[in-house]
CSV table of C-alpha atoms in Angstrom, one decimal:
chain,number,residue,atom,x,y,z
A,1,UNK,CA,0.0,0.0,0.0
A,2,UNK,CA,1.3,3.2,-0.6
A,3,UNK,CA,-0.6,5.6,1.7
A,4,UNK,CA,-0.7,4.9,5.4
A,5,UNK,CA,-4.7,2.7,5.6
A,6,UNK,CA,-7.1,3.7,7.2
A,7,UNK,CA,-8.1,1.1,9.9
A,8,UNK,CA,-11.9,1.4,11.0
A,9,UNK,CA,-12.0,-0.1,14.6
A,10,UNK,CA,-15.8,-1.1,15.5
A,11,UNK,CA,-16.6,-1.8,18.8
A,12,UNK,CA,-20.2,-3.2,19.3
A,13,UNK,CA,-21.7,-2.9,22.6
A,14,UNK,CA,-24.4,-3.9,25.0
A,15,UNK,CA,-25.1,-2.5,28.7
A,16,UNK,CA,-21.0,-1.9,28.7
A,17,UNK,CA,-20.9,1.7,30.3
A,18,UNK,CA,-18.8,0.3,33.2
A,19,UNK,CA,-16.2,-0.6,31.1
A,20,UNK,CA,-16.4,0.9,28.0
A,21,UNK,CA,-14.3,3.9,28.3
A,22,UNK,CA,-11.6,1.7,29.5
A,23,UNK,CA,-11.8,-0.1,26.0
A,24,UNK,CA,-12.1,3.2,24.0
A,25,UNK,CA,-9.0,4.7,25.6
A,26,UNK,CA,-7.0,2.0,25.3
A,27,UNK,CA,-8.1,1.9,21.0
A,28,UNK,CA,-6.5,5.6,21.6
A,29,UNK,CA,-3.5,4.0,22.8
A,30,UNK,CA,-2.2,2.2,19.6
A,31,UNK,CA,0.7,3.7,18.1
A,32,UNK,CA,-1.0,2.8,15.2
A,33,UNK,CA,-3.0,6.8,14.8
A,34,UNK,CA,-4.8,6.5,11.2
A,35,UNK,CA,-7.9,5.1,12.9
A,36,UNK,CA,-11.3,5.7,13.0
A,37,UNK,CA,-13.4,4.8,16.0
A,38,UNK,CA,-17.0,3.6,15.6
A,39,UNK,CA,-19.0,2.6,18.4
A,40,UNK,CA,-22.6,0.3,17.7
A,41,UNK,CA,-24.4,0.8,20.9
A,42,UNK,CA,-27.1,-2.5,20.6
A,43,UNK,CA,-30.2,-1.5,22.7
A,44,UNK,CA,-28.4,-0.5,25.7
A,45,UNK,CA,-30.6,0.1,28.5
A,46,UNK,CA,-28.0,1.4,31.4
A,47,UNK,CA,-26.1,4.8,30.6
A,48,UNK,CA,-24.3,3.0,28.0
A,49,UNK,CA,-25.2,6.5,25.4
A,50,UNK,CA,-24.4,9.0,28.0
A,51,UNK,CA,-20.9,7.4,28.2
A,52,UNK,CA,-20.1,7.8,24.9
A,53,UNK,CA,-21.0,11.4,24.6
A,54,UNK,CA,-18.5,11.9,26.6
A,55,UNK,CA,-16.2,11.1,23.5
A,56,UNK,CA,-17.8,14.0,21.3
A,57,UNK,CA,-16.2,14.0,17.9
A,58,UNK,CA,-13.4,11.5,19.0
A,59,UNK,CA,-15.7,8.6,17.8
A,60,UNK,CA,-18.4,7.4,15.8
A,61,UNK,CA,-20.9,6.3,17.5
A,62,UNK,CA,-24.2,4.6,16.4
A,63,UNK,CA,-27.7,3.4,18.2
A,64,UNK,CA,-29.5,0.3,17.2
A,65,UNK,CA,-32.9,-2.2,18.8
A,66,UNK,CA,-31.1,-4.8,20.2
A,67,UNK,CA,-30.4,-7.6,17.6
A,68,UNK,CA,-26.9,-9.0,18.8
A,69,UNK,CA,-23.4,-8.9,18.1
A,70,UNK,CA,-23.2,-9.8,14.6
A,71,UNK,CA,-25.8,-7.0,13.3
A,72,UNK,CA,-23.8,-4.6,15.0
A,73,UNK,CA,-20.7,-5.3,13.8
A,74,UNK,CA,-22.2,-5.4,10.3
A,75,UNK,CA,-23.7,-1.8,11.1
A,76,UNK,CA,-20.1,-1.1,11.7
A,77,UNK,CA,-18.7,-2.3,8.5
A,78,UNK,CA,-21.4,-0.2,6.5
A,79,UNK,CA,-20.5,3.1,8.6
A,80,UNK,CA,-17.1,2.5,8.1
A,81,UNK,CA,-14.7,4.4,6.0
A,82,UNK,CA,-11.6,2.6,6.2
A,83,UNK,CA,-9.1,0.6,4.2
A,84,UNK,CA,-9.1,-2.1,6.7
A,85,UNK,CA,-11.5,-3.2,9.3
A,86,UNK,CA,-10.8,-4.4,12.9
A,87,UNK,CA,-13.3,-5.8,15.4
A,88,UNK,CA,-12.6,-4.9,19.4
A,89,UNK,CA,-15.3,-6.9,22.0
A,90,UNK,CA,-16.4,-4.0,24.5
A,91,UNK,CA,-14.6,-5.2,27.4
A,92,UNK,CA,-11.9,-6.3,25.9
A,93,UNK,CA,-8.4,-4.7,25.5
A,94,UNK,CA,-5.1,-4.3,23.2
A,95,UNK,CA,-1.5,-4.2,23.4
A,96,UNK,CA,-0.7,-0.7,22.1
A,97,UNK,CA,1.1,-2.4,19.3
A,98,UNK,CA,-1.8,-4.3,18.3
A,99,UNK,CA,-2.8,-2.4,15.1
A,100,UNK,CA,0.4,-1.5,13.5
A,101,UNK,CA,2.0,-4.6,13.9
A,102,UNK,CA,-1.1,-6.2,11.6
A,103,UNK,CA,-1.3,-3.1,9.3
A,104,UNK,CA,2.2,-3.5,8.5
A,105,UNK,CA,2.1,-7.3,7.9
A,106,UNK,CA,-0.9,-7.1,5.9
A,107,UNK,CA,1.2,-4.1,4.1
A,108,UNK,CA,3.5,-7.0,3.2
């Protein structure tokens, strides 16, 4: 590739807003910056929303009826914009190498 990809991270979610931010922040930790973060909130019914405005502009983030992971993640894919697409669970977390080490390898 010849111009530094643009790696859409989606994060679906579900009744996450106790640990949500913890996974957001640490997306903002890869030293891997050409990212775009989209967020599929999937019927939350805590303060899941109010969480994420929090973010403001920082992230994408998206409301849907509660249908499950896989719709969510395929919300994420059509609302993306990037040249490559990576999938992060909501309470799960990264080394902050994570992303350039694969974009690099894929660059291969």
């Amino acid at each position: 590739m010849s111009t530094v990809p643009l790696v859409s991270v989606i994060i679906p979610t579900y009744n996450r807003a106790g640990v949500i931010c913890k996974t957001i922040d640490d997306v903002f930790r890869q030293t891997y910056k050409n990212i775009e973060l989209i967020v599929i909130d999937d019927g939350s019914t805590d303060d899941t929303q109010a969480t994420l405005r929090r973010y403001g502009s920082r992230i994408r983030s998206f409301t849907q009826d509660n249908t499950g992971p896989a719709a969510a993640r395929n919300r994420g894919i059509e609302v993306s914009r990037g040249d490559i697409i990576a999938f992060q669970d909501s309470d799960d977390f990264w080394i902050p190498t994570k992303l350039e080490r694969q974009v690099r390898i894929m660059e291969r």
